[in-house]
mmCIF file of N, CA and C in Angstrom:
data_model
loop_
_atom_site.group_PDB
_atom_site.id
_atom_site.type_symbol
_atom_site.label_atom_id
_atom_site.label_comp_id
_atom_site.label_asym_id
_atom_site.label_seq_id
_atom_site.Cartn_x
_atom_site.Cartn_y
_atom_site.Cartn_z
ATOM 1 N N MET A 1 0.926 -1.171 -0.022
ATOM 2 C CA MET A 1 0.028 0.220 0.242
ATOM 3 C C MET A 1 0.869 1.142 -0.294
ATOM 4 N N THR A 2 0.625 2.164 -0.826
ATOM 5 C CA THR A 2 1.233 3.393 -0.782
ATOM 6 C C THR A 2 1.087 4.252 0.385
ATOM 7 N N ARG A 3 2.031 5.208 0.578
ATOM 8 C CA ARG A 3 1.700 6.226 1.627
ATOM 9 C C ARG A 3 0.451 7.092 1.312
ATOM 10 N N ALA A 4 0.385 7.381 -0.113
ATOM 11 C CA ALA A 4 -0.773 8.210 -0.097
ATOM 12 C C ALA A 4 -2.361 7.339 0.285
ATOM 13 N N GLU A 5 -2.236 5.876 -0.484
ATOM 14 C CA GLU A 5 -3.331 4.925 0.048
ATOM 15 C C GLU A 5 -3.565 5.102 1.499
ATOM 16 N N ARG A 6 -2.471 4.781 2.414
ATOM 17 C CA ARG A 6 -2.466 4.586 3.555
ATOM 18 C C ARG A 6 -3.094 5.875 4.288
ATOM 19 N N ASN A 7 -2.566 6.852 3.942
ATOM 20 C CA ASN A 7 -3.068 8.261 4.584
ATOM 21 C C ASN A 7 -4.559 8.539 4.204
ATOM 22 N N THR A 8 -5.117 8.206 3.168
ATOM 23 C CA THR A 8 -6.282 8.347 2.439
ATOM 24 C C THR A 8 -7.264 7.533 3.313
ATOM 25 N N ILE A 9 -6.826 6.316 3.483
ATOM 26 C CA ILE A 9 -7.873 5.320 4.355
ATOM 27 C C ILE A 9 -7.850 5.752 6.036
ATOM 28 N N PHE A 10 -6.812 6.078 6.416
ATOM 29 C CA PHE A 10 -6.653 6.362 7.661
ATOM 30 C C PHE A 10 -7.677 7.797 8.161
ATOM 31 N N THR A 11 -7.108 8.831 7.187
ATOM 32 C CA THR A 11 -7.945 9.890 7.382
ATOM 33 C C THR A 11 -9.349 9.775 7.188
ATOM 34 N N ILE A 12 -9.985 9.040 6.112
ATOM 35 C CA ILE A 12 -11.254 8.819 5.923
ATOM 36 C C ILE A 12 -11.995 8.200 6.965
ATOM 37 N N ASN A 13 -11.280 7.192 7.378
ATOM 38 C CA ASN A 13 -11.611 6.026 8.492
ATOM 39 C C ASN A 13 -11.869 7.009 9.865
ATOM 40 N N TYR A 14 -11.184 7.857 10.174
ATOM 41 C CA TYR A 14 -11.154 8.762 11.574
ATOM 42 C C TYR A 14 -11.917 9.708 11.474
ATOM 43 N N LEU A 15 -12.111 10.224 10.032
ATOM 44 C CA LEU A 15 -13.193 11.335 10.002
ATOM 45 C C LEU A 15 -14.697 10.831 9.894
ATOM 46 N N VAL A 16 -14.672 9.484 9.570
ATOM 47 C CA VAL A 16 -16.249 8.954 9.707
ATOM 48 C C VAL A 16 -16.500 8.603 11.014
ATOM 49 N N LEU A 17 -15.359 8.056 11.717
ATOM 50 C CA LEU A 17 -15.533 7.944 13.021
ATOM 51 C C LEU A 17 -15.680 9.035 14.023
ATOM 52 N N ILE A 18 -14.991 10.173 13.629
ATOM 53 C CA ILE A 18 -15.500 11.450 14.296
ATOM 54 C C ILE A 18 -17.001 12.015 14.135
ATOM 55 N N THR A 19 -17.318 11.908 12.829
ATOM 56 C CA THR A 19 -18.655 12.217 12.821
ATOM 57 C C THR A 19 -19.844 11.359 13.299
ATOM 58 N N SER A 20 -19.476 10.355 13.240
ATOM 59 C CA SER A 20 -20.651 9.255 13.956
ATOM 60 C C SER A 20 -20.617 9.443 15.216
ATOM 61 N N ILE A 21 -19.236 9.604 15.995
ATOM 62 C CA ILE A 21 -19.486 9.845 17.349
ATOM 63 C C ILE A 21 -20.074 11.079 17.818
ATOM 64 N N ILE A 22 -19.889 12.485 17.012
ATOM 65 C CA ILE A 22 -20.555 13.456 17.292
ATOM 66 C C ILE A 22 -22.228 13.318 17.110
ATOM 67 N N TYR A 23 -22.663 12.628 15.658
ATOM 68 C CA TYR A 23 -23.734 12.355 15.544
ATOM 69 C C TYR A 23 -24.690 11.571 16.863
ATOM 70 N N PHE A 24 -23.619 10.746 17.345
ATOM 71 C CA PHE A 24 -24.349 9.522 18.292
ATOM 72 C C PHE A 24 -24.626 10.625 19.608
ATOM 73 N N ILE A 25 -23.610 11.381 20.090
ATOM 74 C CA ILE A 25 -23.767 12.057 21.202
ATOM 75 C C ILE A 25 -24.899 13.015 20.965
ATOM 76 N N ALA A 26 -25.054 13.612 19.869
ATOM 77 C CA ALA A 26 -26.135 14.591 19.487
ATOM 78 C C ALA A 26 -27.428 13.776 19.796
ATOM 79 N N LYS A 27 -27.713 12.799 18.923
ATOM 80 C CA LYS A 27 -28.792 12.155 18.840
ATOM 81 C C LYS A 27 -29.464 11.397 20.290
ATOM 82 N N TYR A 28 -28.371 10.936 21.050
ATOM 83 C CA TYR A 28 -29.105 10.361 22.406
ATOM 84 C C TYR A 28 -28.713 11.046 23.616
ATOM 85 N N PHE A 29 -27.953 12.133 23.452
ATOM 86 C CA PHE A 29 -27.515 13.035 24.669
ATOM 87 C C PHE A 29 -27.823 14.406 24.758
ATOM 88 N N LEU A 30 -28.114 15.014 23.496
ATOM 89 C CA LEU A 30 -28.238 16.589 23.471
ATOM 90 C C LEU A 30 -29.897 16.820 22.900
ATOM 91 N N ALA A 31 -30.875 16.094 23.386
ATOM 92 C CA ALA A 31 -32.087 16.424 22.965
ATOM 93 C C ALA A 31 -32.400 17.856 23.767
ATOM 94 N N ILE A 32 -33.193 18.593 22.954
ATOM 95 C CA ILE A 32 -33.503 20.069 23.578
ATOM 96 C C ILE A 32 -34.895 20.134 23.874
ATOM 97 N N GLU A 33 -35.231 21.140 24.696
ATOM 98 C CA GLU A 33 -36.514 21.085 24.972
ATOM 99 C C GLU A 33 -37.288 21.846 24.194
ATOM 100 N N GLY A 34 -38.353 21.389 23.504
ATOM 101 C CA GLY A 34 -38.995 22.586 22.427
ATOM 102 C C GLY A 34 -40.321 23.013 22.980
ATOM 103 N N GLU A 35 -41.080 23.459 22.233
ATOM 104 C CA GLU A 35 -42.137 24.075 22.580
ATOM 105 C C GLU A 35 -43.192 23.091 23.000
ATOM 106 N N TRP A 36 -43.080 21.572 22.525
ATOM 107 C CA TRP A 36 -44.226 20.628 22.504
ATOM 108 C C TRP A 36 -43.463 19.390 23.499
ATOM 109 N N GLY A 37 -42.180 19.396 23.614
ATOM 110 C CA GLY A 37 -41.276 18.348 24.410
ATOM 111 C C GLY A 37 -40.014 18.274 23.932
ATOM 112 N N PRO A 38 -39.433 17.188 24.130
ATOM 113 C CA PRO A 38 -38.076 17.104 23.697
ATOM 114 C C PRO A 38 -38.024 17.039 22.088
ATOM 115 N N GLU A 39 -37.144 17.744 21.660
ATOM 116 C CA GLU A 39 -36.692 17.951 20.057
ATOM 117 C C GLU A 39 -35.383 17.451 19.864
ATOM 118 N N THR A 40 -35.090 16.974 18.626
ATOM 119 C CA THR A 40 -33.918 16.631 18.123
ATOM 120 C C THR A 40 -32.912 17.928 18.236
ATOM 121 N N HIS A 41 -31.811 17.820 18.605
ATOM 122 C CA HIS A 41 -30.749 18.961 18.705
ATOM 123 C C HIS A 41 -30.097 18.985 17.194
ATOM 124 N N PRO A 42 -30.251 20.363 16.368
ATOM 125 C CA PRO A 42 -29.830 20.569 15.254
ATOM 126 C C PRO A 42 -28.536 19.941 14.821
ATOM 127 N N LEU A 43 -27.484 19.695 15.700
ATOM 128 C CA LEU A 43 -26.311 19.004 15.572
ATOM 129 C C LEU A 43 -26.596 17.682 14.895
ATOM 130 N N THR A 44 -27.700 16.979 15.290
ATOM 131 C CA THR A 44 -28.214 15.477 14.865
ATOM 132 C C THR A 44 -27.992 15.452 13.543
ATOM 133 N N ILE A 45 -28.818 16.615 13.150
ATOM 134 C CA ILE A 45 -29.562 16.759 11.582
ATOM 135 C C ILE A 45 -28.120 16.842 10.857
ATOM 136 N N ILE A 46 -27.169 17.645 11.289
ATOM 137 C CA ILE A 46 -26.069 18.237 10.498
ATOM 138 C C ILE A 46 -25.089 16.886 10.640
ATOM 139 N N PHE A 47 -24.812 16.290 11.544
ATOM 140 C CA PHE A 47 -23.631 15.227 11.510
ATOM 141 C C PHE A 47 -24.208 14.018 10.971
ATOM 142 N N GLN A 48 -25.553 13.855 10.881
ATOM 143 C CA GLN A 48 -26.136 12.559 10.466
ATOM 144 C C GLN A 48 -25.810 12.924 8.763
ATOM 145 N N LYS A 49 -26.031 13.876 8.076
ATOM 146 C CA LYS A 49 -25.827 14.289 6.868
ATOM 147 C C LYS A 49 -24.545 14.101 6.500
ATOM 148 N N VAL A 50 -23.508 14.583 7.416
ATOM 149 C CA VAL A 50 -21.947 14.595 7.274
ATOM 150 C C VAL A 50 -21.771 13.021 7.214
ATOM 151 N N HIS A 51 -22.238 12.288 7.996
ATOM 152 C CA HIS A 51 -21.541 10.845 8.338
ATOM 153 C C HIS A 51 -22.096 10.163 7.078
ATOM 154 N N VAL A 52 -23.425 10.466 6.535
ATOM 155 C CA VAL A 52 -23.908 9.727 5.495
ATOM 156 C C VAL A 52 -22.906 10.271 4.150
ATOM 157 N N LEU A 53 -22.877 11.122 4.032
ATOM 158 C CA LEU A 53 -21.965 11.639 3.017
ATOM 159 C C LEU A 53 -20.515 11.223 2.707
ATOM 160 N N THR A 54 -19.923 11.024 4.066
ATOM 161 C CA THR A 54 -18.452 10.833 4.152
ATOM 162 C C THR A 54 -18.274 9.232 4.119
ATOM 163 N N VAL A 55 -19.223 8.399 4.427
ATOM 164 C CA VAL A 55 -19.279 6.786 4.549
ATOM 165 C C VAL A 55 -18.856 6.012 2.879
ATOM 166 N N PRO A 56 -19.610 6.777 2.027
ATOM 167 C CA PRO A 56 -19.040 6.322 0.277
ATOM 168 C C PRO A 56 -17.491 6.204 0.171
ATOM 169 N N PHE A 57 -17.061 7.530 0.819
ATOM 170 C CA PHE A 57 -15.649 7.749 0.542
ATOM 171 C C PHE A 57 -14.903 6.721 1.324
ATOM 172 N N LEU A 58 -15.243 6.164 2.312
ATOM 173 C CA LEU A 58 -14.630 4.989 3.289
ATOM 174 C C LEU A 58 -14.581 3.955 2.283
ATOM 175 N N ILE A 59 -15.946 3.287 2.047
ATOM 176 C CA ILE A 59 -16.072 2.445 1.043
ATOM 177 C C ILE A 59 -15.357 2.196 -0.069
ATOM 178 N N PHE A 60 -15.065 3.662 -0.924
ATOM 179 C CA PHE A 60 -14.375 3.740 -1.949
ATOM 180 C C PHE A 60 -12.925 3.562 -1.690
ATOM 181 N N ALA A 61 -12.225 4.018 -0.380
ATOM 182 C CA ALA A 61 -10.962 3.917 -0.017
ATOM 183 C C ALA A 61 -10.642 2.535 0.492
ATOM 184 N N VAL A 62 -11.619 1.804 0.812
ATOM 185 C CA VAL A 62 -11.307 0.027 0.930
ATOM 186 C C VAL A 62 -11.068 -0.547 -0.301
ATOM 187 N N GLY A 63 -12.300 -0.150 -1.572
ATOM 188 C CA GLY A 63 -11.960 -0.329 -2.562
ATOM 189 C C GLY A 63 -10.601 -0.150 -3.548
ATOM 190 N N MET A 64 -10.080 0.993 -3.095
ATOM 191 C CA MET A 64 -8.853 1.567 -3.712
ATOM 192 C C MET A 64 -7.728 0.545 -3.302
ATOM 193 N N ILE A 65 -7.741 0.265 -1.891
ATOM 194 C CA ILE A 65 -6.651 -0.627 -1.502
ATOM 195 C C ILE A 65 -7.028 -2.072 -1.602
ATOM 196 N N PHE A 66 -8.059 -2.399 -2.307
ATOM 197 C CA PHE A 66 -8.403 -4.105 -2.154
ATOM 198 C C PHE A 66 -7.268 -4.685 -3.030
ATOM 199 N N SER A 67 -7.385 -4.431 -4.348
ATOM 200 C CA SER A 67 -6.290 -5.197 -5.270
ATOM 201 C C SER A 67 -4.662 -5.146 -4.731
ATOM 202 N N ASN A 68 -4.379 -3.909 -4.509
ATOM 203 C CA ASN A 68 -3.078 -3.705 -4.161
ATOM 204 C C ASN A 68 -2.519 -3.989 -2.577
ATOM 205 N N HIS A 69 -3.415 -4.123 -1.875
ATOM 206 C CA HIS A 69 -2.993 -4.346 -0.543
ATOM 207 C C HIS A 69 -3.696 -5.668 0.222
ATOM 208 N N VAL A 70 -5.099 -5.568 -0.005
ATOM 209 C CA VAL A 70 -5.900 -6.773 0.680
ATOM 210 C C VAL A 70 -5.508 -8.141 -0.175
ATOM 211 N N TRP A 71 -5.903 -7.903 -1.181
ATOM 212 C CA TRP A 71 -6.134 -9.363 -2.045
ATOM 213 C C TRP A 71 -4.519 -9.885 -2.304
ATOM 214 N N LYS A 72 -3.577 -8.865 -2.531
ATOM 215 C CA LYS A 72 -2.207 -9.395 -2.499
ATOM 216 C C LYS A 72 -1.768 -10.241 -1.349
ATOM 217 N N ARG A 73 -2.047 -9.517 -0.008
ATOM 218 C CA ARG A 73 -1.828 -10.254 1.140
ATOM 219 C C ARG A 73 -2.521 -11.420 1.138
ATOM 220 N N ILE A 74 -3.800 -11.838 0.991
ATOM 221 C CA ILE A 74 -4.473 -13.190 1.039
ATOM 222 C C ILE A 74 -3.803 -14.112 -0.086
ATOM 223 N N GLU A 75 -3.543 -13.650 -1.368
ATOM 224 C CA GLU A 75 -2.988 -14.625 -2.257
ATOM 225 C C GLU A 75 -1.488 -15.155 -1.793
ATOM 226 N N SER A 76 -0.729 -14.047 -1.423
ATOM 227 C CA SER A 76 0.525 -14.241 -0.906
ATOM 228 C C SER A 76 0.724 -15.434 0.254
ATOM 229 N N GLY A 77 -0.426 -15.528 1.107
ATOM 230 C CA GLY A 77 -0.368 -16.144 2.362
ATOM 231 C C GLY A 77 0.303 -15.224 3.598
ATOM 232 N N TYR A 78 0.430 -14.014 3.467
ATOM 233 C CA TYR A 78 1.041 -13.002 4.185
ATOM 234 C C TYR A 78 0.271 -13.258 5.740
ATOM 235 N N LYS A 79 0.931 -13.429 6.626
ATOM 236 C CA LYS A 79 0.335 -13.879 8.002
ATOM 237 C C LYS A 79 0.256 -12.617 8.936
ATOM 238 N N LYS A 80 0.869 -11.803 8.801
ATOM 239 C CA LYS A 80 0.519 -10.549 9.768
ATOM 240 C C LYS A 80 -0.325 -9.711 9.531
ATOM 241 N N SER A 81 -1.255 -9.461 10.465
ATOM 242 C CA SER A 81 -2.358 -8.772 10.568
ATOM 243 C C SER A 81 -3.466 -9.438 9.697
ATOM 244 N N ARG A 82 -3.166 -10.754 9.279
ATOM 245 C CA ARG A 82 -4.295 -11.093 8.284
ATOM 246 C C ARG A 82 -5.609 -11.413 9.195
ATOM 247 N N THR A 83 -5.775 -11.594 10.367
ATOM 248 C CA THR A 83 -6.924 -11.859 10.894
ATOM 249 C C THR A 83 -7.715 -10.621 11.040
ATOM 250 N N SER A 84 -7.169 -9.611 11.608
ATOM 251 C CA SER A 84 -7.891 -8.346 11.899
ATOM 252 C C SER A 84 -8.239 -7.661 10.589
ATOM 253 N N GLY A 85 -7.582 -8.015 9.267
ATOM 254 C CA GLY A 85 -7.655 -7.476 8.043
ATOM 255 C C GLY A 85 -8.883 -8.429 7.271
ATOM 256 N N ILE A 86 -9.001 -9.410 7.481
ATOM 257 C CA ILE A 86 -10.110 -9.996 7.101
ATOM 258 C C ILE A 86 -11.506 -9.834 7.865
ATOM 259 N N PHE A 87 -11.203 -9.734 9.032
ATOM 260 C CA PHE A 87 -12.486 -9.433 9.954
ATOM 261 C C PHE A 87 -12.935 -8.152 9.963
ATOM 262 N N LEU A 88 -11.875 -6.931 9.456
ATOM 263 C CA LEU A 88 -12.272 -5.745 8.931
ATOM 264 C C LEU A 88 -13.249 -5.883 7.747
ATOM 265 N N LEU A 89 -12.950 -6.575 6.662
ATOM 266 C CA LEU A 89 -13.766 -6.905 5.434
ATOM 267 C C LEU A 89 -15.117 -7.190 5.921
ATOM 268 N N VAL A 90 -15.475 -8.426 6.592
ATOM 269 C CA VAL A 90 -16.647 -8.990 7.059
ATOM 270 C C VAL A 90 -17.253 -7.651 7.894
ATOM 271 N N LEU A 91 -16.853 -7.115 8.623
ATOM 272 C CA LEU A 91 -17.161 -5.878 9.526
ATOM 273 C C LEU A 91 -17.819 -4.728 8.424
ATOM 274 N N LEU A 92 -17.002 -4.326 7.477
ATOM 275 C CA LEU A 92 -17.370 -3.588 6.395
ATOM 276 C C LEU A 92 -18.537 -3.661 5.718
ATOM 277 N N VAL A 93 -18.739 -5.116 5.211
ATOM 278 C CA VAL A 93 -19.867 -5.669 4.883
ATOM 279 C C VAL A 93 -21.179 -5.390 5.739
ATOM 280 N N LEU A 94 -20.984 -5.946 6.846
ATOM 281 C CA LEU A 94 -22.239 -5.915 8.006
ATOM 282 C C LEU A 94 -22.217 -4.308 8.046
ATOM 283 N N MET A 95 -21.503 -3.309 8.375
ATOM 284 C CA MET A 95 -21.488 -2.199 8.632
ATOM 285 C C MET A 95 -22.483 -1.575 7.459
ATOM 286 N N SER A 96 -21.921 -1.643 6.266
ATOM 287 C CA SER A 96 -22.893 -1.266 5.020
ATOM 288 C C SER A 96 -24.193 -1.583 5.134
ATOM 289 N N LEU A 97 -24.354 -2.785 5.385
ATOM 290 C CA LEU A 97 -25.718 -3.375 5.194
ATOM 291 C C LEU A 97 -26.905 -2.825 6.108
ATOM 292 N N THR A 98 -26.211 -2.793 7.498
ATOM 293 C CA THR A 98 -26.966 -2.343 8.560
ATOM 294 C C THR A 98 -27.362 -0.685 8.393
ATOM 295 N N GLY A 99 -26.144 -0.042 7.783
ATOM 296 C CA GLY A 99 -26.506 1.353 7.529
ATOM 297 C C GLY A 99 -27.377 1.816 6.527
ATOM 298 N N TYR A 100 -27.595 0.776 5.534
ATOM 299 C CA TYR A 100 -28.636 0.993 4.481
ATOM 300 C C TYR A 100 -29.805 0.237 5.030
ATOM 301 N N LEU A 101 -29.977 -0.513 5.976
ATOM 302 C CA LEU A 101 -31.151 -0.927 6.327
ATOM 303 C C LEU A 101 -31.849 0.163 7.422
ATOM 304 N N ILE A 102 -31.031 0.858 8.057
ATOM 305 C CA ILE A 102 -31.587 2.023 8.709
ATOM 306 C C ILE A 102 -32.433 2.950 7.825
ATOM 307 N N GLN A 103 -31.954 3.107 6.694
ATOM 308 C CA GLN A 103 -32.256 3.913 5.703
ATOM 309 C C GLN A 103 -33.686 3.836 5.007
ATOM 310 N N VAL A 104 -33.830 2.181 4.764
ATOM 311 C CA VAL A 104 -34.726 1.868 3.907
ATOM 312 C C VAL A 104 -35.866 0.930 4.408
ATOM 313 N N VAL A 105 -35.884 0.377 5.558
ATOM 314 C CA VAL A 105 -36.798 -0.283 6.043
ATOM 315 C C VAL A 105 -37.649 0.379 6.600
ATOM 316 N N ASP A 106 -39.019 -0.291 6.654
ATOM 317 C CA ASP A 106 -40.329 0.207 7.243
ATOM 318 C C ASP A 106 -40.495 -0.285 8.507
ATOM 319 N N GLY A 107 -41.181 0.384 9.307
ATOM 320 C CA GLY A 107 -41.242 0.282 10.825
ATOM 321 C C GLY A 107 -40.453 0.700 11.944
ATOM 322 N N GLN A 108 -40.783 1.475 12.923
ATOM 323 C CA GLN A 108 -39.974 1.933 13.744
ATOM 324 C C GLN A 108 -38.995 0.609 14.623
ATOM 325 N N VAL A 109 -39.694 -0.173 15.044
ATOM 326 C CA VAL A 109 -38.955 -1.266 15.661
ATOM 327 C C VAL A 109 -37.792 -1.925 14.935
ATOM 328 N N PHE A 110 -38.157 -2.271 13.646
ATOM 329 C CA PHE A 110 -36.864 -2.998 13.009
ATOM 330 C C PHE A 110 -35.986 -1.942 12.413
ATOM 331 N N ARG A 111 -36.183 -0.533 12.407
ATOM 332 C CA ARG A 111 -35.291 0.514 12.397
ATOM 333 C C ARG A 111 -34.438 0.700 13.465
ATOM 334 N N GLU A 112 -34.772 0.620 14.688
ATOM 335 C CA GLU A 112 -34.245 0.660 15.940
ATOM 336 C C GLU A 112 -33.274 -0.445 15.974
ATOM 337 N N TYR A 113 -33.822 -1.467 15.763
ATOM 338 C CA TYR A 113 -32.950 -2.823 15.866
ATOM 339 C C TYR A 113 -31.744 -2.680 14.941
ATOM 340 N N SER A 114 -31.833 -2.253 13.828
ATOM 341 C CA SER A 114 -30.965 -2.137 12.716
ATOM 342 C C SER A 114 -29.984 -0.997 13.055
ATOM 343 N N ALA A 115 -30.180 -0.040 13.720
ATOM 344 C CA ALA A 115 -29.485 0.901 14.100
ATOM 345 C C ALA A 115 -28.638 0.637 15.318
ATOM 346 N N TYR A 116 -29.108 -0.321 16.392
ATOM 347 C CA TYR A 116 -28.653 -0.702 17.442
ATOM 348 C C TYR A 116 -27.090 -1.652 16.816
ATOM 349 N N LEU A 117 -27.626 -2.703 15.906
ATOM 350 C CA LEU A 117 -26.629 -3.317 15.109
ATOM 351 C C LEU A 117 -25.837 -2.684 14.530
ATOM 352 N N HIS A 118 -26.235 -1.657 13.939
ATOM 353 C CA HIS A 118 -25.048 -0.722 13.079
ATOM 354 C C HIS A 118 -24.217 -0.256 14.169
ATOM 355 N N ILE A 119 -24.691 0.155 15.229
ATOM 356 C CA ILE A 119 -23.557 0.868 16.512
ATOM 357 C C ILE A 119 -22.858 -0.304 16.831
ATOM 358 N N ALA A 120 -23.200 -1.364 17.297
ATOM 359 C CA ALA A 120 -22.648 -2.592 17.466
ATOM 360 C C ALA A 120 -21.420 -2.780 16.514
ATOM 361 N N VAL A 121 -21.753 -3.237 15.262
ATOM 362 C CA VAL A 121 -20.751 -3.363 14.453
ATOM 363 C C VAL A 121 -19.996 -2.280 14.188
ATOM 364 N N SER A 122 -20.333 -0.993 14.140
ATOM 365 C CA SER A 122 -19.322 0.390 14.026
ATOM 366 C C SER A 122 -18.228 0.227 14.970
ATOM 367 N N VAL A 123 -18.526 -0.038 16.350
ATOM 368 C CA VAL A 123 -17.704 0.175 17.424
ATOM 369 C C VAL A 123 -16.810 -1.042 17.462
ATOM 370 N N ILE A 124 -17.393 -2.059 16.886
ATOM 371 C CA ILE A 124 -16.408 -3.277 16.810
ATOM 372 C C ILE A 124 -15.090 -2.929 15.621
ATOM 373 N N TRP A 125 -15.689 -2.530 14.589
ATOM 374 C CA TRP A 125 -14.907 -1.978 13.253
ATOM 375 C C TRP A 125 -13.840 -1.061 13.976
ATOM 376 N N SER A 126 -14.403 0.164 14.870
ATOM 377 C CA SER A 126 -13.506 0.973 15.299
ATOM 378 C C SER A 126 -11.978 0.320 15.987
ATOM 379 N N VAL A 127 -12.710 -0.213 16.866
ATOM 380 C CA VAL A 127 -11.714 -1.080 17.808
ATOM 381 C C VAL A 127 -10.508 -2.028 17.085
ATOM 382 N N VAL A 128 -11.050 -2.478 15.858
ATOM 383 C CA VAL A 128 -10.443 -3.549 15.223
ATOM 384 C C VAL A 128 -9.265 -2.720 14.304
ATOM 385 N N PHE A 129 -10.034 -1.722 13.482
ATOM 386 C CA PHE A 129 -9.262 -1.072 12.776
ATOM 387 C C PHE A 129 -8.309 -0.369 13.449
ATOM 388 N N PHE A 130 -8.563 0.398 14.414
ATOM 389 C CA PHE A 130 -7.378 0.781 15.508
ATOM 390 C C PHE A 130 -6.446 -0.093 15.490
ATOM 391 N N TYR A 131 -6.681 -1.476 15.985
ATOM 392 C CA TYR A 131 -5.805 -2.470 16.200
ATOM 393 C C TYR A 131 -5.007 -2.917 14.921
ATOM 394 N N HIS A 132 -5.657 -3.092 14.015
ATOM 395 C CA HIS A 132 -4.931 -3.172 12.684
ATOM 396 C C HIS A 132 -3.878 -2.041 12.286
ATOM 397 N N HIS A 133 -4.273 -0.845 12.643
ATOM 398 C CA HIS A 133 -3.442 0.373 12.117
ATOM 399 C C HIS A 133 -2.279 0.398 13.236
ATOM 400 N N ILE A 134 -2.593 -0.167 14.249
ATOM 401 C CA ILE A 134 -1.345 0.108 15.123
ATOM 402 C C ILE A 134 -0.412 -1.155 15.136
ATOM 403 N N SER A 135 -0.859 -2.464 15.002
ATOM 404 C CA SER A 135 -0.455 -3.595 14.971
ATOM 405 C C SER A 135 0.487 -3.531 13.532
ATOM 406 N N SER A 136 -0.170 -2.894 12.604
ATOM 407 C CA SER A 136 0.590 -2.652 11.144
ATOM 408 C C SER A 136 1.903 -1.893 11.241
ATOM 409 N N ASN A 137 1.763 -0.816 12.180
ATOM 410 C CA ASN A 137 2.974 0.116 12.298
ATOM 411 C C ASN A 137 3.733 -0.554 12.930
ATOM 412 N N ARG A 138 3.617 -1.300 14.092
ATOM 413 C CA ARG A 138 4.659 -1.770 15.102
ATOM 414 C C ARG A 138 5.376 -2.819 14.122
ATOM 415 N N LYS A 139 4.646 -3.528 13.483
ATOM 416 C CA LYS A 139 5.430 -4.676 12.776
ATOM 417 C C LYS A 139 6.112 -4.347 11.523
ATOM 418 N N ARG A 140 5.844 -3.120 10.880
ATOM 419 C CA ARG A 140 6.518 -2.491 9.627
ATOM 420 C C ARG A 140 7.794 -1.753 10.563
ATOM 421 N N ALA A 141 7.780 -1.531 11.464
ATOM 422 C CA ALA A 141 8.793 -0.513 11.811
ATOM 423 C C ALA A 141 10.087 -1.396 12.506
#
């Protein structure tokens, strides 16, 4: 993976992570009192849109490094960070599917379950991505 690819995927991933954390905090902890009861905080809508707009760039970045980094490592039998890398691919698929489910499913209950699953998978993705990033830097040095 080139330095530009590495910087791109790390920057985009952390941008998505930061926007999702702010969105989560605004949605679940910053409700404001409106004229008829609790209302959504304005940051919720802004960061939901920013999150939805930045995520395709993360998917594109993973696609960008797939043949040059991911597939080469799988084909060559490269062992370092392979488990976390393959797990990241599975998590990316699950994270993408649950994110789309939130947007397209009918019914409040199913949408809530999709959101909870999306949050859980995203937290696991973030931890594994951070581990993969740290472990790859440690092994490369």
